[in-house]
Coordinates of C-alpha atoms in Angstrom, one line a residue:
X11 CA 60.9 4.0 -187.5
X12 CA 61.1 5.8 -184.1
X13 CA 61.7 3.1 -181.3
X14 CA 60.0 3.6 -178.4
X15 CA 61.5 4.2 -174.7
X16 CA 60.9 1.7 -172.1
X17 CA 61.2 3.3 -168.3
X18 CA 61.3 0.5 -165.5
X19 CA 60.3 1.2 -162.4
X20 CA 61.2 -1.9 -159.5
X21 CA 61.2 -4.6 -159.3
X22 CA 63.5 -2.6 -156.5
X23 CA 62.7 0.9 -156.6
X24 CA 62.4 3.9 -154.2
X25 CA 59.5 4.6 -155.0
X26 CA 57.9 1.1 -154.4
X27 CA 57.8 -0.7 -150.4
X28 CA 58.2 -4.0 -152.3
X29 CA 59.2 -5.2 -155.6
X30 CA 56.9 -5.0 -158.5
X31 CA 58.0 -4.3 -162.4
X32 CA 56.5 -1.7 -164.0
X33 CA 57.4 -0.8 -167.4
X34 CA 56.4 2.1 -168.9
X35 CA 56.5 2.5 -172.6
X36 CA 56.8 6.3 -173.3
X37 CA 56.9 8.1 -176.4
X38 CA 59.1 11.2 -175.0
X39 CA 57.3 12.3 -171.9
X40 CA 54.1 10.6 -172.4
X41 CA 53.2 7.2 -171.5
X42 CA 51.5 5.0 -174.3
X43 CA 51.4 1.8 -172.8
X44 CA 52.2 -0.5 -169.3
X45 CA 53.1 -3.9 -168.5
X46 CA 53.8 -5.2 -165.2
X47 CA 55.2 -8.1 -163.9
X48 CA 54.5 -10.1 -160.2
X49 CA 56.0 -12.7 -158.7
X50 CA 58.6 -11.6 -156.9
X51 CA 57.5 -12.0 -153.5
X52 CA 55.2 -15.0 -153.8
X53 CA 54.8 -16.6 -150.3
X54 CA 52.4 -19.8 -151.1
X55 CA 50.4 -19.0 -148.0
X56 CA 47.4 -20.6 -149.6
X57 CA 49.3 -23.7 -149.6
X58 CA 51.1 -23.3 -146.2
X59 CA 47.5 -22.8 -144.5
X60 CA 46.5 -26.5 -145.9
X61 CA 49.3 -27.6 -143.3
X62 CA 47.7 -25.2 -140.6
X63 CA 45.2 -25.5 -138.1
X64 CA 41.7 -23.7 -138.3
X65 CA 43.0 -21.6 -135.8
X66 CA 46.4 -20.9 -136.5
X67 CA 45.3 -20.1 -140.0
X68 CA 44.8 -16.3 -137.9
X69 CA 48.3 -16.1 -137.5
X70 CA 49.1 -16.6 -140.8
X71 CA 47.2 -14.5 -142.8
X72 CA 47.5 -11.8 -140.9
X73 CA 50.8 -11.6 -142.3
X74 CA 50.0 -11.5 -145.7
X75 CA 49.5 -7.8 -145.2
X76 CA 51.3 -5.4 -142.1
X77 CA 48.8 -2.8 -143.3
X78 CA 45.9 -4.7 -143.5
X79 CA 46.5 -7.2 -140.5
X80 CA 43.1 -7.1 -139.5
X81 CA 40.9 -7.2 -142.5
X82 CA 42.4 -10.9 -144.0
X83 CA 41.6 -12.7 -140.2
X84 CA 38.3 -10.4 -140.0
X85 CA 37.4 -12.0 -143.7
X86 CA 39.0 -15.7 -143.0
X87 CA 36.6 -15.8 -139.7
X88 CA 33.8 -14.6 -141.8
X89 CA 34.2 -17.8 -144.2
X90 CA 34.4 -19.8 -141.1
X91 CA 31.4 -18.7 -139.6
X92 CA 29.6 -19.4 -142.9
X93 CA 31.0 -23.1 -142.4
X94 CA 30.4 -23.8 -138.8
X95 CA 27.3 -21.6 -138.5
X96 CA 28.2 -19.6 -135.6
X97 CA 26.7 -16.8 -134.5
X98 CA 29.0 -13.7 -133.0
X99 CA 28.7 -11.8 -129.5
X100 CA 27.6 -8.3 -130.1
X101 CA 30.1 -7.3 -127.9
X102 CA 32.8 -9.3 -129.8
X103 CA 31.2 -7.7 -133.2
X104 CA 31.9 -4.2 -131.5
X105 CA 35.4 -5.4 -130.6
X106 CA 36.3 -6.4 -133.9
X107 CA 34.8 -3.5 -135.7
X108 CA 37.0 -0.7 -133.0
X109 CA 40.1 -2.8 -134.2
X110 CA 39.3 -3.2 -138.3
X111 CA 38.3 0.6 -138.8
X112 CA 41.7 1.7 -136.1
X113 CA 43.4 -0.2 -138.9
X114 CA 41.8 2.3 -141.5
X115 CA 42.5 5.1 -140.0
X116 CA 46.3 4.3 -139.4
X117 CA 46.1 2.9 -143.2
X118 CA 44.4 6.0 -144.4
X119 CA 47.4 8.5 -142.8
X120 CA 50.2 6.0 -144.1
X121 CA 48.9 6.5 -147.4
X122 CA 48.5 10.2 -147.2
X123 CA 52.1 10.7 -145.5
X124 CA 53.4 8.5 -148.3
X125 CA 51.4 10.4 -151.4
X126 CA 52.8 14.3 -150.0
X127 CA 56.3 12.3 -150.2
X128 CA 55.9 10.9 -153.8
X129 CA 55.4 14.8 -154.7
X130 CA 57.4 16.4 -152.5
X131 CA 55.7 17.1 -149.8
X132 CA 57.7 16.0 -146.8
X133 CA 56.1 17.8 -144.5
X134 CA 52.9 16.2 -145.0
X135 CA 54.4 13.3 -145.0
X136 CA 55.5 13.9 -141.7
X137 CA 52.5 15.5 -140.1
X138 CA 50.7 12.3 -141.6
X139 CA 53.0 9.8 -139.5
X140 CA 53.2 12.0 -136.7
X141 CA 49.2 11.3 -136.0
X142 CA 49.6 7.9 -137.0
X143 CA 51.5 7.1 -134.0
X144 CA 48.7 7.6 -131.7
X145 CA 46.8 5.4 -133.1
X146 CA 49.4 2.6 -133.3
X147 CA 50.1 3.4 -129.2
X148 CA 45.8 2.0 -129.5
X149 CA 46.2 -1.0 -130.9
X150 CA 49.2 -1.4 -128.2
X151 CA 46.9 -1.0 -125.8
X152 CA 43.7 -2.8 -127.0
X153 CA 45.7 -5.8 -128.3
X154 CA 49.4 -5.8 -126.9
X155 CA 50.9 -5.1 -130.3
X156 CA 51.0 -2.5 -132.8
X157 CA 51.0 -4.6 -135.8
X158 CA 49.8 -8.3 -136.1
X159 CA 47.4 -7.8 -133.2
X160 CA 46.0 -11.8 -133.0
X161 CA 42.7 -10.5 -131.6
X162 CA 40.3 -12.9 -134.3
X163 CA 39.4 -16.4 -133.5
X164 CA 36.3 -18.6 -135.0
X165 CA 33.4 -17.2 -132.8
X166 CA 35.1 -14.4 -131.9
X167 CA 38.2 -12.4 -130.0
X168 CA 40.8 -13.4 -127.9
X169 CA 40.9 -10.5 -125.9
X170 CA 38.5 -8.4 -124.4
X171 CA 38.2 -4.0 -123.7
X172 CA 39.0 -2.9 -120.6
X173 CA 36.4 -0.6 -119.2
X174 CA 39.1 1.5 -117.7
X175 CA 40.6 2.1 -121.3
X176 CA 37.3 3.4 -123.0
X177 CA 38.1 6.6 -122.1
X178 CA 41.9 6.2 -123.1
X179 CA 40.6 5.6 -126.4
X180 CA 38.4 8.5 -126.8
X181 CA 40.7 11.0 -125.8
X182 CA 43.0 9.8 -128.1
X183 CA 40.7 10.1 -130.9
X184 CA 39.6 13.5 -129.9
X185 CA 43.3 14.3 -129.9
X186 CA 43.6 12.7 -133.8
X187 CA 40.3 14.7 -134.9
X188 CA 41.7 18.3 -134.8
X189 CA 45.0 17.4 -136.0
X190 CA 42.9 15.0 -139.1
X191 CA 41.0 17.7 -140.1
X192 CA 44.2 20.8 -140.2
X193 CA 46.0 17.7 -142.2
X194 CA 43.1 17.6 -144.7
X195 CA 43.0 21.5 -145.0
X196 CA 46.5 21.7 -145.4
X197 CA 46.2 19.3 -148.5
X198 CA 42.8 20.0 -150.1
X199 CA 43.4 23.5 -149.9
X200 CA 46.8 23.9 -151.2
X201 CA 47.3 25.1 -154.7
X202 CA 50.5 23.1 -155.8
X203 CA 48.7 19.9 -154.8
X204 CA 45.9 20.6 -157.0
X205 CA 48.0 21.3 -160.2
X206 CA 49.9 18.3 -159.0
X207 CA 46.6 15.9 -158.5
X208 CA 43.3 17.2 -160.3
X209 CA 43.1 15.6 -163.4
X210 CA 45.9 12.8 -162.9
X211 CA 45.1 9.2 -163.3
X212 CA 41.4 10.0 -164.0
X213 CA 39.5 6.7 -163.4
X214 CA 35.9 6.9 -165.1
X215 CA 32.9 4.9 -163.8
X216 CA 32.8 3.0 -166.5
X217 CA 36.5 2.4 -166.0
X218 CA 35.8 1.0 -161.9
X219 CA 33.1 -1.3 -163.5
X220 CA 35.1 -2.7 -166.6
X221 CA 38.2 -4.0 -163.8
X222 CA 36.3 -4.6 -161.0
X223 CA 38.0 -2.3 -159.0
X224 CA 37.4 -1.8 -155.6
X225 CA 37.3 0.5 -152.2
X226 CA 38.4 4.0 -152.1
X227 CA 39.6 3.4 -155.7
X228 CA 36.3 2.8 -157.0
X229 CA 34.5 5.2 -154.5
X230 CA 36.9 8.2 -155.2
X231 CA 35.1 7.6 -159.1
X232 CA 31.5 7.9 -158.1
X233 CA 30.9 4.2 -157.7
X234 CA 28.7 3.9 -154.3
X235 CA 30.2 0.3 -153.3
X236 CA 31.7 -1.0 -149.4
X237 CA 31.3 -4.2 -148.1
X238 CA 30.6 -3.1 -144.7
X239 CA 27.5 -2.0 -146.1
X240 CA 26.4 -4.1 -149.0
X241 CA 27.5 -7.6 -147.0
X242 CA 27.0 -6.2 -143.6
X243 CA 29.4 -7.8 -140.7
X244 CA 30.4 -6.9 -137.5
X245 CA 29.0 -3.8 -135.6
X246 CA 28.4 -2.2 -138.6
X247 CA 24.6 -2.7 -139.2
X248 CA 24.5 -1.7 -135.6
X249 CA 26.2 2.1 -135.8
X250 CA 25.4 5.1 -138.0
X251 CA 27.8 6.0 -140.8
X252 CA 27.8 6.7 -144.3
X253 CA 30.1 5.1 -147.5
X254 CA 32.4 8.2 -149.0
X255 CA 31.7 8.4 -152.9
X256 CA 33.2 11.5 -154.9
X257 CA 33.0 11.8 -158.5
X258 CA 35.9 13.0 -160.2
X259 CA 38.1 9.9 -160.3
X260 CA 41.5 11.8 -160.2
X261 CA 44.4 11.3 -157.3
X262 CA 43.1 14.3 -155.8
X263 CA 40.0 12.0 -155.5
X264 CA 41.7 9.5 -153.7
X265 CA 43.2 11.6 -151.2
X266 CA 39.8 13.5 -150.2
X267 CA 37.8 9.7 -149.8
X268 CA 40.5 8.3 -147.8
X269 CA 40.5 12.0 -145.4
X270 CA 36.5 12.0 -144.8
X271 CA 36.7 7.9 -144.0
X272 CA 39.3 8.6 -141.4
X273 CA 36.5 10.9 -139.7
X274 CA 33.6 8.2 -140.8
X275 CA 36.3 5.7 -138.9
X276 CA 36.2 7.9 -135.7
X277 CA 32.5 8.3 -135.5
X278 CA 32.1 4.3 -135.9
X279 CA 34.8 3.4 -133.1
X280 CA 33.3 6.1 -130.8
X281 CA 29.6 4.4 -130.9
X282 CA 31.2 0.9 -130.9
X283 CA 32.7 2.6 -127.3
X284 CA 29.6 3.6 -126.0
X285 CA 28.0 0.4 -126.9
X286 CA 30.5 -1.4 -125.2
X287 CA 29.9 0.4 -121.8
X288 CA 26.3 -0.9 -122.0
X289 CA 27.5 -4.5 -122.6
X290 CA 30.3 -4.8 -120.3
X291 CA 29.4 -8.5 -118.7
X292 CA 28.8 -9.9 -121.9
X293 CA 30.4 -12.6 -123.1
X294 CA 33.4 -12.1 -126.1
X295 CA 33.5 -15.4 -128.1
X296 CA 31.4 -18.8 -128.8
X297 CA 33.2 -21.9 -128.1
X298 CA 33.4 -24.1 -131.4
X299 CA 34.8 -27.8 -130.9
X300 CA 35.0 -28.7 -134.6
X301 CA 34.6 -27.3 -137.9
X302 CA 32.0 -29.5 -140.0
X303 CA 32.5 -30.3 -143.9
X304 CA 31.5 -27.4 -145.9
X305 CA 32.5 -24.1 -147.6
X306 CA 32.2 -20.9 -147.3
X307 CA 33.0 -17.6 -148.3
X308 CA 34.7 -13.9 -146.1
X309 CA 34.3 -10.7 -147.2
X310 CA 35.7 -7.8 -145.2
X311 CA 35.9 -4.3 -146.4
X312 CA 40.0 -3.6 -146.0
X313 CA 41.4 0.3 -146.3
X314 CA 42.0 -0.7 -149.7
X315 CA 38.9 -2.2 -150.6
X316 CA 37.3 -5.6 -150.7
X317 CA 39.1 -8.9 -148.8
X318 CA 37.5 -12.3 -150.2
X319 CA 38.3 -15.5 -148.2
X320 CA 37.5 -19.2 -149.2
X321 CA 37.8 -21.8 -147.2
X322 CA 36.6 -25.4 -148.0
X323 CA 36.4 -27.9 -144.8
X324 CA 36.9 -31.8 -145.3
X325 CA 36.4 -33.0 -142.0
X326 CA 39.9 -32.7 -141.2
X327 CA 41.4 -29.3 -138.8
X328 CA 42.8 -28.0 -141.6
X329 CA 41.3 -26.3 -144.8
X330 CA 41.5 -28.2 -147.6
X331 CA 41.7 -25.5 -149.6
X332 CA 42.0 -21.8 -148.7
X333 CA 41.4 -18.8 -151.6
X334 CA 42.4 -15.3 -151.2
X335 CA 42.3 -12.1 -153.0
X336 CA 43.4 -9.1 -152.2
X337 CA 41.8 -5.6 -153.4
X338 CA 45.3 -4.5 -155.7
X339 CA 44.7 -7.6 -157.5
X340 CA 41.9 -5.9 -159.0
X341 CA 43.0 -2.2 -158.6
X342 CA 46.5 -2.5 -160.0
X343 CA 45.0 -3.8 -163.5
X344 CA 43.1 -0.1 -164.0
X345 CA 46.7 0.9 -164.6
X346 CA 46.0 0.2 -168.1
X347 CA 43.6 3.2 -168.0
X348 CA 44.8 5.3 -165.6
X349 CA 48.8 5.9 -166.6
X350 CA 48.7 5.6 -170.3
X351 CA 48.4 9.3 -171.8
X352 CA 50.3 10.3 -168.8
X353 CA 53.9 11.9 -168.5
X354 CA 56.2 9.9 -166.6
X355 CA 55.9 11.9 -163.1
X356 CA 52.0 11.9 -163.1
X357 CA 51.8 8.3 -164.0
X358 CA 54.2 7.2 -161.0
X359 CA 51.6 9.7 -159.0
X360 CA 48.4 7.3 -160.5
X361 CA 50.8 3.9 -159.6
X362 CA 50.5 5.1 -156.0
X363 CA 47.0 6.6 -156.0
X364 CA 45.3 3.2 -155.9
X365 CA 47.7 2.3 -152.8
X366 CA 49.1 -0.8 -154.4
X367 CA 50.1 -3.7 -151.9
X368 CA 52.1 -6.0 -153.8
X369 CA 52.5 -8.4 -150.4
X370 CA 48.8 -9.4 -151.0
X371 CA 48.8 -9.3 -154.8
X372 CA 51.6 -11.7 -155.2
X373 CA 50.5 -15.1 -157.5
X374 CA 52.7 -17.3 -159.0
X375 CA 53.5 -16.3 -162.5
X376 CA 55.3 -18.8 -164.2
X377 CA 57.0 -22.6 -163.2
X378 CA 60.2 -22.7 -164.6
X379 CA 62.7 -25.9 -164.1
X380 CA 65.6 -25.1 -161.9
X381 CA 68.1 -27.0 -164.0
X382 CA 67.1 -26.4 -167.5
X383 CA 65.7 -22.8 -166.8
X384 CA 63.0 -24.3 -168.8
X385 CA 59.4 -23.3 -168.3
X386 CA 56.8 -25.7 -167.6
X387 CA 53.7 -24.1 -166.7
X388 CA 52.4 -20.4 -167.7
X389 CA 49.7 -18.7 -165.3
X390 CA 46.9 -19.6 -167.8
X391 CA 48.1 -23.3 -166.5
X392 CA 48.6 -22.5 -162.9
X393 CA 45.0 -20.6 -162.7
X394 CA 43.5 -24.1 -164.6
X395 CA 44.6 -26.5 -162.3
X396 CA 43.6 -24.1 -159.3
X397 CA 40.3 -24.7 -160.9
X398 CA 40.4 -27.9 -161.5
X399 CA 41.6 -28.9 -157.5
X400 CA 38.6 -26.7 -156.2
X401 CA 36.2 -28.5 -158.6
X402 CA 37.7 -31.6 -157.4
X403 CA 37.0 -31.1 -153.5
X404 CA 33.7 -29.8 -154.1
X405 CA 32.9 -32.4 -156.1
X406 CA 33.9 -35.2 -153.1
X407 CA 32.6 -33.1 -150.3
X408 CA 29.2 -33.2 -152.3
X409 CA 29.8 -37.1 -152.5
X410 CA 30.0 -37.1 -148.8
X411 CA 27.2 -35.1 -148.2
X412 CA 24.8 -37.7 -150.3

């Protein structure tokens, strides 16, 4: 009986940012089946927020991603909101919505620099970064940082625009545009990329729907979903733009979503701008003194697709308990569909495709004894009892509440 080859890829790999095990059962070049394997980089930061203030909960989980550092406070304050009832500045909701789609578009040319270097493409790759930087020296100036910017707060930002850096921003943008749209050329119109892309990884409709999957994953397959739209938040009822849906489902796909939301992302900062110049005494926060009991839910449309937040208040200044889930908890299971039938090369391409963060995906696994090696509690367990403690506190909030 012929035995069948196992490739690993990670848990440390150079293909990977982070470790993650992939193992690809192949039957010579093609892959018939994967498994993965997570928990490598499990931070507890659920847990760790329960010891947290309301408001340094900001600082924290903007941390569970460096790409996404905006998106997970943007959700958390939305679930906070819900709780306390607040309702957001417009100039705060412009704010906010200049910083989360900034974070897109330097998201958006990471991933793109990143995919021409999986293939061999290093001068994409560096093109790609090359305009990132711009938009990294933005969120130096807007916030003071260009990564972990601490803007959010329940109610609100910390920090307002300057009206003498409007027009630093826009020139930058109009700098990014040209250099955007020869970047997208270069790649959409080259031949080597298309043998290389077209046809990889295919996700069907069908295929979004079954897993769940989400953002440019799931848009890039002719599924018309985004957050910002469907859950409106933010600025974004209040600007034109238009969600990016393409049919085919393939890497090539992927890339062409994620170029025409980097110009979607432009237009949206460059009306949140102008709006800002006609609100420029406004005010930039609420002032909350206490968080009642309550729950409530965040969602926030990241680059990679959905952010959901829960938060459950007790009374105290800390959450009781605090859910999050990341968009490659969802898009890393279509794996399954989208590498087997593959050969090796294209289904490392189809690995990458969905833009996996394995930072935000990270759950614990297993609980093993550290003596005996023995293990006590499987994930089936884990995700029980995670059930069990929410049902718990809802229950004796309710009890309160009566």
């Amino acid at each position: 009986m012929k035995e069948k080859t196992i490739i690993p890829v990670g848990p440390y790999h150079p293909l990977q940012e982070e470790p993650e095990l992939f193992k690809l059962y192949c039957d010579g070049e093609i892959v018939t089946d994967i498994e993965w394997e997570t928990g490598y980089n499990h931070r507890g930061i659920e847990k760790i927020n329960e010891s947290k203030t309301f408001e340094q909960v900001f600082f924290v989980v903007e941390r569970i991603c460096g790409i996404c550092s905006t998106s997970h406070p943007y959700a958390y304050a939305n679930a906070m909101e819900e709780i306390a009832q607040v309702k957001v500045p417009d100039r705060a909701k412009y704010i906010r919505t200049i910083v989360a789609e900034l974070e897109r578009i330097h998201s958006h040319l990471l991933w793109v620099g990143l995919a021409g270097h999986f293939i061999g493409y290093n001068t994409v790759f560096m093109w790609a970064w090359k305009y990132r930087e711009p938009i990294l020296d933005l969120f130096e100036i807007i916030t003071g940082n260009r990564n972990s910017y601490a803007m959010f707060k329940i109610g609100g930002v910390r920090r307002d625009i300057e009206e003498k850096d409007y027009s630093t921003i826009l020139k930058i943008l109009d700098r990014v545009k040209p250099k955007a749209e020869m970047l997208m050329k270069a790649v959409i119109d080259d031949p080597v990329i298309h043998l290389r892309t077209k046809g990889v990884g295919i996700l069907t409709k069908q295929d979004i729907l079954d897993y769940c999957s989400v953002g440019p994953t799931a848009r890039a397959s002719g599924v018309d979903i985004d957050i910002r739209r469907d859950d409106p938040y933010g600025a974004y009822p209040l600007v034109n733009w238009k969600v990016i849906v393409v049919p085919e489902g393939d890497v090539f796909a992927k890339a062409v979503v994620r170029f025409l939301e980097i110009f979607e992302s432009i237009s949206i900062i460059e009306q949140c701008v102008e709006k800002l110049r006609k609100e420029s005494q406004s005010q930039i926060d609420v002032k909350v003194k206490e968080i009642p009991e309550g729950n409530g839910a965040g969602r926030a449309e990241a680059p990679r697709g959905e952010v959901f937040h829960y938060v459950i208040a007790d009374g105290s200044n800390s959450p009781a308990r605090h859910k999050i889930r990341a968009p490659s908890y969802v898009n890393v299971a279509t794996f399954k569909k989208s590498c087997v039938g593959q050969t090796i090369t294209d289904a490392t391409l189809a690995l990458a495709a969905v833009d996996p963060c394995y930072c935000c995906t990270e759950r614990m696994a297993h609980v093993y004894d550290s003596r005996t090696r023995q293990r006590l509690l499987d994930g089936r367990a884990l995700i029980q009892l995670s059930q069990q403690r929410t049902q718990a506190l809802k229950k004796n909030l309710s009890g309160k509440n009566t």
